[in-house]
mmCIF file of C-alpha atoms in Angstrom:
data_model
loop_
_atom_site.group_PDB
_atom_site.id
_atom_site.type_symbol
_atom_site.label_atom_id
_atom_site.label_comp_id
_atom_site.label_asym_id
_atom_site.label_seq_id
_atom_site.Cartn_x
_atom_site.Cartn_y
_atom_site.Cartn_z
ATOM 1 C CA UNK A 1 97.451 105.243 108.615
ATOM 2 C CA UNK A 2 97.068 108.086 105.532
ATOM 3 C CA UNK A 3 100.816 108.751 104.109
ATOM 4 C CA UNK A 4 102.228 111.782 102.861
ATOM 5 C CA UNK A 5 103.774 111.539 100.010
ATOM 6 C CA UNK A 6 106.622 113.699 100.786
ATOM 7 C CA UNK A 7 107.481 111.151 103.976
ATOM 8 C CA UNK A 8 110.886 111.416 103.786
ATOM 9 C CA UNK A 9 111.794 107.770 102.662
ATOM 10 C CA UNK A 10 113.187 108.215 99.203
ATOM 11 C CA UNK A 11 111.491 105.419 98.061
ATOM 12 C CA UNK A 12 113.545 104.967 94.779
ATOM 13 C CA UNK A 13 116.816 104.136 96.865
ATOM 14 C CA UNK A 14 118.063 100.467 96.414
ATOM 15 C CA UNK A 15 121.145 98.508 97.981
ATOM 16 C CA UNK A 16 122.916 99.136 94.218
ATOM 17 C CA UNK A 17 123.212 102.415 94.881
ATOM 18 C CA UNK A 18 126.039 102.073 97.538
ATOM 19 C CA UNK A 19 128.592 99.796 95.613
ATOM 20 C CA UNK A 20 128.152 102.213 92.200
ATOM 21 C CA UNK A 21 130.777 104.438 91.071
ATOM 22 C CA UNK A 22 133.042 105.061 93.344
ATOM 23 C CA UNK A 23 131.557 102.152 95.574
ATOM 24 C CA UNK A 24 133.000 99.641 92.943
ATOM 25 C CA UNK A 25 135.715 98.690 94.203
ATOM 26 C CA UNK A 26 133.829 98.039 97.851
ATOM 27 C CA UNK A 27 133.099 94.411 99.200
ATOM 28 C CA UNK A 28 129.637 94.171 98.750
ATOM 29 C CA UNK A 29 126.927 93.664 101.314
ATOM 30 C CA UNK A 30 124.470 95.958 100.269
ATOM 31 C CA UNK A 31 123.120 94.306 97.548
ATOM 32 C CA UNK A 32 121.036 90.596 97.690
ATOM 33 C CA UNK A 33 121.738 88.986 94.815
ATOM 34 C CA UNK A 34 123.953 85.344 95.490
ATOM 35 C CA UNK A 35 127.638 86.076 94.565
ATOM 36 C CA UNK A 36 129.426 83.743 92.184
ATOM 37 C CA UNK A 37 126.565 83.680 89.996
ATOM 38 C CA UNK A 38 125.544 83.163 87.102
ATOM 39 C CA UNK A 39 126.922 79.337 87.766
ATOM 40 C CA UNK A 40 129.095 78.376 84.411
ATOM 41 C CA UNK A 41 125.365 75.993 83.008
ATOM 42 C CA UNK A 42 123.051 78.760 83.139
ATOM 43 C CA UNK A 43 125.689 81.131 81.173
ATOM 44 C CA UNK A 44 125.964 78.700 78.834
ATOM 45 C CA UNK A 45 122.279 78.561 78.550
ATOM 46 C CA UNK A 46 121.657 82.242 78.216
ATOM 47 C CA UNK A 47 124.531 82.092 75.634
ATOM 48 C CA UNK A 48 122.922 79.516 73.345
ATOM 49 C CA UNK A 49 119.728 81.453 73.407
ATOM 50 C CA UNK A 50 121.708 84.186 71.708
ATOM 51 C CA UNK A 51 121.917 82.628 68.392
ATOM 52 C CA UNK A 52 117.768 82.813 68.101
ATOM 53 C CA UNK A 53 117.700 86.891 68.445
ATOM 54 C CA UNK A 54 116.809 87.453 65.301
ATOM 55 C CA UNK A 55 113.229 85.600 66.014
ATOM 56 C CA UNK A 56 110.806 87.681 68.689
ATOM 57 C CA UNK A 57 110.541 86.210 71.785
ATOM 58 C CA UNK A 58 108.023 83.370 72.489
ATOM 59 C CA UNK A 59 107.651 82.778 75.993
ATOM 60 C CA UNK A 60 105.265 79.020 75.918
ATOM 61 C CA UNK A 61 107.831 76.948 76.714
ATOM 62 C CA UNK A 62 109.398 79.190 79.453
ATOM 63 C CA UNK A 63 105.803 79.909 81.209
ATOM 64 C CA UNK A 64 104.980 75.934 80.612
ATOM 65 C CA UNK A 65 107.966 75.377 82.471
ATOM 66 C CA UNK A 66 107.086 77.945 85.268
ATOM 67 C CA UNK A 67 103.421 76.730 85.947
ATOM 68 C CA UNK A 68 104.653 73.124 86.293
ATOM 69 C CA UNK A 69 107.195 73.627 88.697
ATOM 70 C CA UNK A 70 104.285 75.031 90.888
ATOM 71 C CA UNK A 71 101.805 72.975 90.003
ATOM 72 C CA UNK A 72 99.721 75.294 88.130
ATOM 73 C CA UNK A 73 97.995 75.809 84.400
ATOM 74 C CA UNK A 74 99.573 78.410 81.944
ATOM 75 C CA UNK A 75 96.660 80.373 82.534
ATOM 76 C CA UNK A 76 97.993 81.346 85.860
ATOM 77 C CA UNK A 77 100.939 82.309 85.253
ATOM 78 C CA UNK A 78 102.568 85.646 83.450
ATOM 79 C CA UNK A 79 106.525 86.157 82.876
ATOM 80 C CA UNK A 80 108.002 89.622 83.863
ATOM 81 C CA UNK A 81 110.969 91.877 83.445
ATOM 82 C CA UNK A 82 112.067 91.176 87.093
ATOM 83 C CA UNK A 83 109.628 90.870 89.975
ATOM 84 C CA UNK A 84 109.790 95.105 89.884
ATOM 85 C CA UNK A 85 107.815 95.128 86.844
ATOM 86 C CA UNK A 86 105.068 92.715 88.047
ATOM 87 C CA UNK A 87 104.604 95.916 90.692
ATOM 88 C CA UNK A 88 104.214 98.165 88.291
ATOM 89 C CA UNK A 89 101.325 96.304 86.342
ATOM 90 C CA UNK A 90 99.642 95.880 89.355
ATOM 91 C CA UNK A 91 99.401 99.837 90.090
ATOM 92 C CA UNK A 92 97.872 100.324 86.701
ATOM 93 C CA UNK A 93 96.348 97.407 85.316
ATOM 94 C CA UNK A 94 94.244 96.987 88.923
ATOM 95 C CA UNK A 95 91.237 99.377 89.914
ATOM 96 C CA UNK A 96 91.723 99.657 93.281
ATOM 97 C CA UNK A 97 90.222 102.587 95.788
ATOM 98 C CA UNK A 98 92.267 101.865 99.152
ATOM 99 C CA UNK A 99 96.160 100.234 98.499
ATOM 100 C CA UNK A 100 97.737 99.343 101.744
ATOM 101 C CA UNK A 101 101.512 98.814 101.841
ATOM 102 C CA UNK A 102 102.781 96.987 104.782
ATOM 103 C CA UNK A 103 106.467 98.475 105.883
ATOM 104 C CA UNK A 104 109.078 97.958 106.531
ATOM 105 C CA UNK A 105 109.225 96.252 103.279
ATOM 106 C CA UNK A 106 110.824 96.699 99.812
ATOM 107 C CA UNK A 107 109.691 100.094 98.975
ATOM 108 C CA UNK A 108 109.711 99.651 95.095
ATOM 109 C CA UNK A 109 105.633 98.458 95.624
ATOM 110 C CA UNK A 110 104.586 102.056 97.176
ATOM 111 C CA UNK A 111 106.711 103.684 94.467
ATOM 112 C CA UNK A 112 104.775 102.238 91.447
ATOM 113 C CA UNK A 113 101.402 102.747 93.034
ATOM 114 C CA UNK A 114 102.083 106.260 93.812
ATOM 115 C CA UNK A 115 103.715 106.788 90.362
ATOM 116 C CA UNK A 116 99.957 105.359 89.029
ATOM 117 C CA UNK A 117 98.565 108.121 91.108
ATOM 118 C CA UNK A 118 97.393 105.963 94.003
ATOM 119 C CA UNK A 119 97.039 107.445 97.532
ATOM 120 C CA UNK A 120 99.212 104.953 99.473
ATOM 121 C CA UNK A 121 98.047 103.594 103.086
ATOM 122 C CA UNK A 122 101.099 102.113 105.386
ATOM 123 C CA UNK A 123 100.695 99.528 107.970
ATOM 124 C CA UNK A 124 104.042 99.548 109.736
ATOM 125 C CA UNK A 125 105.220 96.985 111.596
ATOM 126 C CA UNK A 126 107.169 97.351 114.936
ATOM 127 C CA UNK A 127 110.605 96.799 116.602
ATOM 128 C CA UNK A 128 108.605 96.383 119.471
ATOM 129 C CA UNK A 129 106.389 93.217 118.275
ATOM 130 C CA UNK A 130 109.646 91.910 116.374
ATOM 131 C CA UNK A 131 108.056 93.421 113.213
ATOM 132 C CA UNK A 132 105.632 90.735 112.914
ATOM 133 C CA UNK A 133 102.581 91.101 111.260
ATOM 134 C CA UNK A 134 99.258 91.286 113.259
ATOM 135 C CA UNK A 135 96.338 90.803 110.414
ATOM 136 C CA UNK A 136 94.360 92.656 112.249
ATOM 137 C CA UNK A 137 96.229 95.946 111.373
ATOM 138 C CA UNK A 138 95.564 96.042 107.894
ATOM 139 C CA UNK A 139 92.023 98.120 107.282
ATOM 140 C CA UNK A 140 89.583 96.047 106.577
ATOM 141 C CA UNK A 141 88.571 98.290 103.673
ATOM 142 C CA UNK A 142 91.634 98.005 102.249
ATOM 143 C CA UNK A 143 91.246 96.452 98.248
ATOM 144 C CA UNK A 144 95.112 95.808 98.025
ATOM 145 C CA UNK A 145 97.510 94.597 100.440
ATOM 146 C CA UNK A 146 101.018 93.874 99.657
ATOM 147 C CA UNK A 147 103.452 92.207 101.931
ATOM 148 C CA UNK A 148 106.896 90.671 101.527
ATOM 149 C CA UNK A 149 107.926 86.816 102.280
ATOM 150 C CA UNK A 150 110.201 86.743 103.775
ATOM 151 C CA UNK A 151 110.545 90.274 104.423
ATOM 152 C CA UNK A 152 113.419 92.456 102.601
ATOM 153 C CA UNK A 153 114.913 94.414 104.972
ATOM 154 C CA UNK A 154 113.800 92.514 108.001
ATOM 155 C CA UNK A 155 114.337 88.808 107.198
ATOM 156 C CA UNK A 156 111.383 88.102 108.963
ATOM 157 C CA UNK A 157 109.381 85.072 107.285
ATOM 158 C CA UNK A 158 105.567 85.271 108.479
ATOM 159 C CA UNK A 159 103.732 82.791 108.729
ATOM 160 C CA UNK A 160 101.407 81.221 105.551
ATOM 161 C CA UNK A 161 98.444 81.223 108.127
ATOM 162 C CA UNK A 162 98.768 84.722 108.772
ATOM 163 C CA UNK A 163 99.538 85.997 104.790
ATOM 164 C CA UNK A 164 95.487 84.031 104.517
ATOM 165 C CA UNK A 165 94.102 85.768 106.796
ATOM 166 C CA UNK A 166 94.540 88.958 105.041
ATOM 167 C CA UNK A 167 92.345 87.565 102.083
ATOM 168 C CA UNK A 168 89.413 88.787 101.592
ATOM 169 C CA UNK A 169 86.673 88.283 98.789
ATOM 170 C CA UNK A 170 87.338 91.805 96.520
ATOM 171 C CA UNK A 171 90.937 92.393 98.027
ATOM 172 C CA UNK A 172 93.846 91.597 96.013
ATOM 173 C CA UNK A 173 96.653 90.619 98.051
ATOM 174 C CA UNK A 174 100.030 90.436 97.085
ATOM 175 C CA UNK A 175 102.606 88.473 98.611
ATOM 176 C CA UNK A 176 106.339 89.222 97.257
ATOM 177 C CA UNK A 177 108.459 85.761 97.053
ATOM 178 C CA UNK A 178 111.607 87.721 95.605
ATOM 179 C CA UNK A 179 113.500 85.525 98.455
ATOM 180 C CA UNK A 180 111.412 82.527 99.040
ATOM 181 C CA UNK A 181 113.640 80.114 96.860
ATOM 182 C CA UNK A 182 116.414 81.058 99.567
ATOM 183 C CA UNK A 183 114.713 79.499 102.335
ATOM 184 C CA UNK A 184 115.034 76.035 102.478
ATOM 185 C CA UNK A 185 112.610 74.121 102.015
ATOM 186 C CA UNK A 186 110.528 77.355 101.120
ATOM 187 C CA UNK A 187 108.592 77.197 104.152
ATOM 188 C CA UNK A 188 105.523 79.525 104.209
ATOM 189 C CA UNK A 189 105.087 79.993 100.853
ATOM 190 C CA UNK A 190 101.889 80.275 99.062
ATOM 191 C CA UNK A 191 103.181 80.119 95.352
ATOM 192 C CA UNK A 192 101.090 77.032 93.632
ATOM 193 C CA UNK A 193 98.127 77.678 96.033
ATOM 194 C CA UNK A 194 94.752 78.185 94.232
ATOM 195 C CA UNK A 195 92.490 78.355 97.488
ATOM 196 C CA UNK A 196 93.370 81.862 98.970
ATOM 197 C CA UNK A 197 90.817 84.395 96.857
ATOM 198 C CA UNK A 198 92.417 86.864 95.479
ATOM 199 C CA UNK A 199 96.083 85.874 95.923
ATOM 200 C CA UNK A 200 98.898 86.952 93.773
ATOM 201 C CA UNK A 201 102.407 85.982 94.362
ATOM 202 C CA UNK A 202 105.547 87.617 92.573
ATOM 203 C CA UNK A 203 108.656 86.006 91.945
ATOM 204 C CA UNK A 204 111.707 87.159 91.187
ATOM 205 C CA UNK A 205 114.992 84.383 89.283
ATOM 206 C CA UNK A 206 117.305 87.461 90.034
ATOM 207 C CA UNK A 207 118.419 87.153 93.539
ATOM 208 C CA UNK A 208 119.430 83.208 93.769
ATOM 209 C CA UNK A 209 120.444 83.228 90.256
ATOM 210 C CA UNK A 210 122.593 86.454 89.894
ATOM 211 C CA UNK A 211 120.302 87.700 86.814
ATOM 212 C CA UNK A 212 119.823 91.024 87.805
ATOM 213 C CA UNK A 213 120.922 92.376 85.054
ATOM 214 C CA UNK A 214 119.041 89.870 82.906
ATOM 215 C CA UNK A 215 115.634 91.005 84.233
ATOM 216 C CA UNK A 216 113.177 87.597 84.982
ATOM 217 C CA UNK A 217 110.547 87.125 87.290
ATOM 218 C CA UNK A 218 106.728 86.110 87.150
ATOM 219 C CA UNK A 219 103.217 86.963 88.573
ATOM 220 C CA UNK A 220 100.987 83.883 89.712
ATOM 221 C CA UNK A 221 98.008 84.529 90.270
ATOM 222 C CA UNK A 222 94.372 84.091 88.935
ATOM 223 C CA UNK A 223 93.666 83.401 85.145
ATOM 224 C CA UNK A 224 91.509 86.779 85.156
ATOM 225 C CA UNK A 225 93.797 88.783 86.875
ATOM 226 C CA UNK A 226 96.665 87.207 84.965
ATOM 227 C CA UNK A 227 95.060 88.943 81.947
ATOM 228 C CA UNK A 228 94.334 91.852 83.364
ATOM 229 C CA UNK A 229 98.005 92.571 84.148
ATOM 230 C CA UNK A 230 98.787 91.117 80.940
ATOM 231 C CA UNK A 231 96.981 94.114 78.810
ATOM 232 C CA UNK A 232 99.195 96.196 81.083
ATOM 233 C CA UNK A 233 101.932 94.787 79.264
ATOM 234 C CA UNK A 234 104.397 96.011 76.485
ATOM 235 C CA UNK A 235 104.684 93.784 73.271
ATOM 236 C CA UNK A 236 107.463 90.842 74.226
ATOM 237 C CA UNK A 237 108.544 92.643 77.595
ATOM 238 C CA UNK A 238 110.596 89.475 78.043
ATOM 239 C CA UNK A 239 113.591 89.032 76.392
ATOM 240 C CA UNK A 240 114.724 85.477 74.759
ATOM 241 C CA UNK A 241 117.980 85.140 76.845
ATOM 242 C CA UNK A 242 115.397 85.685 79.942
ATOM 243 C CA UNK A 243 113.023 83.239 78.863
ATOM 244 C CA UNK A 244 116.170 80.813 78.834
ATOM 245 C CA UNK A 245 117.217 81.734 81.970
ATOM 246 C CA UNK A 246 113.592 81.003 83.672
ATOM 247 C CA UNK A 247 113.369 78.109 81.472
ATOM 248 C CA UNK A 248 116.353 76.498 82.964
ATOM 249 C CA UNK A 249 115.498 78.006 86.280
ATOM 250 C CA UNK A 250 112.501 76.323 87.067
ATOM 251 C CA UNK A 251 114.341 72.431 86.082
ATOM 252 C CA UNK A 252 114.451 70.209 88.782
ATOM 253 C CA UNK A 253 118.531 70.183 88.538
ATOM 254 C CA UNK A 254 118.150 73.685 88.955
ATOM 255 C CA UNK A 255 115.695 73.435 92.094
ATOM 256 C CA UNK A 256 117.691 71.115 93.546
ATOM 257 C CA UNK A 257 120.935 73.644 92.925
ATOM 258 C CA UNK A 258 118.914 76.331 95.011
ATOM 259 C CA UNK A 259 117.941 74.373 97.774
ATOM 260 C CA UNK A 260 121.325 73.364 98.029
ATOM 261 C CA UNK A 261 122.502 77.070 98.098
ATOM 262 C CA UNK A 262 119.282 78.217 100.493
ATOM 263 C CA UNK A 263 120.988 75.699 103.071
ATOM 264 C CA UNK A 264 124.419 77.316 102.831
ATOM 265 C CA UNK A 265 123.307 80.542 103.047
ATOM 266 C CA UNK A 266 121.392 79.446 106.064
ATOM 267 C CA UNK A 267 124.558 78.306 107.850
ATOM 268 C CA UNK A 268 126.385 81.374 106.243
ATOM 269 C CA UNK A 269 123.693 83.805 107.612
ATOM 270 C CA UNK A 270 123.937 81.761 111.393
ATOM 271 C CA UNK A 271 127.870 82.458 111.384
ATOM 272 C CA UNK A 272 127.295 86.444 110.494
ATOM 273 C CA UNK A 273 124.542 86.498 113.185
ATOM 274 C CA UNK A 274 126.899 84.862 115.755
ATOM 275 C CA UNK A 275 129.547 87.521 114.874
ATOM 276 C CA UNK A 276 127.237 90.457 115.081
ATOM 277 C CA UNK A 277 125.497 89.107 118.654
ATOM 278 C CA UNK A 278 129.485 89.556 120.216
ATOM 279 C CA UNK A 279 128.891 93.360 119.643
ATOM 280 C CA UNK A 280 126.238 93.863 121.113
ATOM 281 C CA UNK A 281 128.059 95.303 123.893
ATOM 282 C CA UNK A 282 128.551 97.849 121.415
ATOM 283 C CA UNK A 283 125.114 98.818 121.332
ATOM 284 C CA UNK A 284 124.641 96.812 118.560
ATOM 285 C CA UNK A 285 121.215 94.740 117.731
ATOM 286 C CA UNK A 286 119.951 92.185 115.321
ATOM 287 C CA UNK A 287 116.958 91.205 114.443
ATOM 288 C CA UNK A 288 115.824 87.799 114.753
ATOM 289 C CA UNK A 289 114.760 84.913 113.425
ATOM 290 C CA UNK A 290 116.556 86.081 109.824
ATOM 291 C CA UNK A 291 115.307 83.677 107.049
ATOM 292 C CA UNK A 292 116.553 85.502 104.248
ATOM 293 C CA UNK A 293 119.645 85.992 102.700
ATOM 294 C CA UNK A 294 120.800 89.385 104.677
ATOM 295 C CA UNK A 295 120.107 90.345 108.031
ATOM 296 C CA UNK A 296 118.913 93.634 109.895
ATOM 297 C CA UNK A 297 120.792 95.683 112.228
ATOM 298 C CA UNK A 298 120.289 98.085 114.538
ATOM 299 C CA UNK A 299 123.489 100.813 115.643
ATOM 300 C CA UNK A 300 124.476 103.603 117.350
ATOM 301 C CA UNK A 301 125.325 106.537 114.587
ATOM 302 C CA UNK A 302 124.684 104.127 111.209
ATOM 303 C CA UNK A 303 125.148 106.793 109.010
ATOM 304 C CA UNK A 304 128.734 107.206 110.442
ATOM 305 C CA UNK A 305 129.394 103.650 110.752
ATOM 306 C CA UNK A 306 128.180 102.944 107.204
ATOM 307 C CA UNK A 307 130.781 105.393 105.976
ATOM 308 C CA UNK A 308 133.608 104.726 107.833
ATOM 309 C CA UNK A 309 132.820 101.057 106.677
ATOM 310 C CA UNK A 310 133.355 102.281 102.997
ATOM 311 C CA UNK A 311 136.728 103.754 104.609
ATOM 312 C CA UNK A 312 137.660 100.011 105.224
ATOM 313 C CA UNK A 313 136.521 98.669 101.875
ATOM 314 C CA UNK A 314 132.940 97.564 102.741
ATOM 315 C CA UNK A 315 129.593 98.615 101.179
ATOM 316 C CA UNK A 316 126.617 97.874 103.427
ATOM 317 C CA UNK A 317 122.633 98.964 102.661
ATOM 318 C CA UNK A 318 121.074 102.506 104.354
ATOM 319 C CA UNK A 319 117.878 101.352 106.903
ATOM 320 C CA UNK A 320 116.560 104.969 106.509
ATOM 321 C CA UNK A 321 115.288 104.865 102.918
ATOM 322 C CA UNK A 322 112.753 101.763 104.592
ATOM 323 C CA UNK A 323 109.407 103.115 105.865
ATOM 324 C CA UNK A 324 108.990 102.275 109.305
ATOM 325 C CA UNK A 325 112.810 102.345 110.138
ATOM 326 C CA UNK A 326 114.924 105.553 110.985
ATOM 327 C CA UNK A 327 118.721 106.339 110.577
ATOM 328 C CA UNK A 328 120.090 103.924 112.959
ATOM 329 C CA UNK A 329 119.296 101.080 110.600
ATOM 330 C CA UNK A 330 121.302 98.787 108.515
ATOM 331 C CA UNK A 331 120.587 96.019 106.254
ATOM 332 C CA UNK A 332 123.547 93.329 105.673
ATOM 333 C CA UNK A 333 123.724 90.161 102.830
ATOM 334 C CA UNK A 334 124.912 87.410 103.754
ATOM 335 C CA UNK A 335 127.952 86.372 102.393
ATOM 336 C CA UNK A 336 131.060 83.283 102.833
ATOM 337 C CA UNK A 337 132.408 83.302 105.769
ATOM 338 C CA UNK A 338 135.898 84.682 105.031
ATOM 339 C CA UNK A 339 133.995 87.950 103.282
ATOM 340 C CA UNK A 340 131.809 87.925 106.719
ATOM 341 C CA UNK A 341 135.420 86.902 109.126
ATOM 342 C CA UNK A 342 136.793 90.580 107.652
ATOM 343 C CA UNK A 343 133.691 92.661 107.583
ATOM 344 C CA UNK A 344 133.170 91.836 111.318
ATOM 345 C CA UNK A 345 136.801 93.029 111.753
ATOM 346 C CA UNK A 346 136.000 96.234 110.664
ATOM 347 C CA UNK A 347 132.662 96.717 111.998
ATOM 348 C CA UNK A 348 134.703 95.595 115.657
ATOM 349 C CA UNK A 349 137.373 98.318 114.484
ATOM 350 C CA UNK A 350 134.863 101.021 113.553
ATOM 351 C CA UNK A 351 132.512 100.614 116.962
ATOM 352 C CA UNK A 352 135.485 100.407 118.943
ATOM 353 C CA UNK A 353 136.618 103.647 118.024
#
């Protein structure tokens, strides 16, 4: 369906935003990066690097590194500032006629498109169907298609069949894997596949890693396209402590480290659910199967109950700001079970009163 641009999603709002300023001091369960991280190695890492900043960055060995842990030539691979800046070299680098964003999804996509002066096309999925994603829904006309997998805020992970089926010889379609390397066993993903025309995947070393702040992700895709986004691209957009951090990333200790942490935060994320189904009686809803490292919830009066949360010392994400979701909404990371023994305290205490 044809957007208007002045929707009423401010599309520039992110899960930061609640535990700034005066949010500081807040638990945090707003935004999705792994807490305790950086581990102690991959400081020490970034730390080493620091001696070489003198030299400009050379990113070989760090994009070697990334196209062998999936399986892929250099060619096919390009390192960016975060997985936000891969969406902003797509809206200008690509010629495109018809972008379709499907929703509820990250919003940070729509943003860079319309900022490139794109008219934006939403396909939004429904409460109703569990917000899963019907191919069939996405124009056929359409010459970009982006989509989240898993799904940020939903949790939903679709399935790899379905992600192909929206391929199409002359489309581009882009498939967000900011979360994949939290799912264990990364089932569904289509990183390291070269069979699915016109396939890019994004990346992102932030969320798993706690690098946020550090700014590392990557674009695979085709060698042609690769280059195309590439052009896009400011001189050395990737610093050398990032390019050690994706470096040491990608190692197989480092694999195995967030597979590891992709199972606890599976049996983390089952606990919080568990906790959140006993309130349902409070009108409270989740939405299931979560795969991803936060969950989705549904409330009576979220805008109060997010701020009477803050009252209690918890920050927790806005729904509203999500295309496709209104102000009942609420999107919760998944955190140890102590943080997630107190938070459902004082959701209890809030929806009780």
């Amino acid at each position: 369906m044809p957007t208007d641009p002045a929707a009423g999603h401010d599309l520039r709002h992110h899960g930061d935003a609640e535990v700034r300023d005066d949010g500081r001091a807040l638990v945090d369960l707003a935004v999705n990066v792994r807490t305790d991280t950086p581990p102690a190695w991959l400081r020490e890492r970034v730390a080493a690097s620091l001696t070489g900043l003198a030299a400009y960055p050379d990113g070989r060995a760090a994009r070697a590194a990334v196209a062998a842990r999936h399986g892929l030539p250099v060619e096919r691979v390009l390192l960016t500032a975060g997985a936000a800046e891969a969406f902003v070299l797509l809206a200008r680098a690509l010629k495109v006629s018809r972008p379709v964003v499907v929703h509820p999804q990250f919003t940070e996509p729509e943003a860079a498109l319309r900022d490139a002066g794109h008219m934006v096309d939403r396909v939004l999925l429904r409460e109703a169907d569990g917000f899963r994603l019907d191919p069939a829904a996405v124009p056929e006309d359409a010459d970009l298609v982006v989509v989240g997998n898993p799904t940020n805020p939903t949790s939903l992970l679709h399935p790899a069949e379905s992600l192909v089926r929206l391929a199409r010889p002359g489309r581009t379609l882009v498939v967000d894997e900011a979360f994949m390397d939290a799912v264990p066993g990364e089932r569904e993903a289509l990183a390291g596949r070269t069979d699915v025309p016109g396939l890019v995947v994004l990346r992102s070393l932030t969320k798993t890693w706690g690098l946020a702040g550090l700014r590392i992700g990557y674009v695979l895709a085709a060698p042609e396209t690769v280059t195309e986004l590439e052009r896009a691209q400011p001189l050395w957009p990737v610093s050398t402590p990032a390019l050690a951090a994706a470096e040491a990333c990608v190692s197989p200790a480092a694999l195995a480290e967030a597979e590891e942490a992709a199972r606890g935060v599976a049996a983390d994320r089952a606990y919080l659910i568990a906790g959140l189904r006993e309130l349902a009686s409070r009108g409270l809803r989740v939405v299931e199967p979560a795969e991803a490292p936060f969950v989705l919830v549904r409330v009576p009066a979220a805008s109060d109950v997010r701020e009477r949360l803050r009252t209690l010392g918890y920050a927790v994400r806005r729904g509203d700001t999500f295309p496709g979701l209104g102000e009942e909404w609420l999107r919760l990371a998944v955190r140890d079970r102590g943080t997630t023994e107190g938070f459902l305290g004082a959701l209890e205490r809030v929806l009780a009163s």
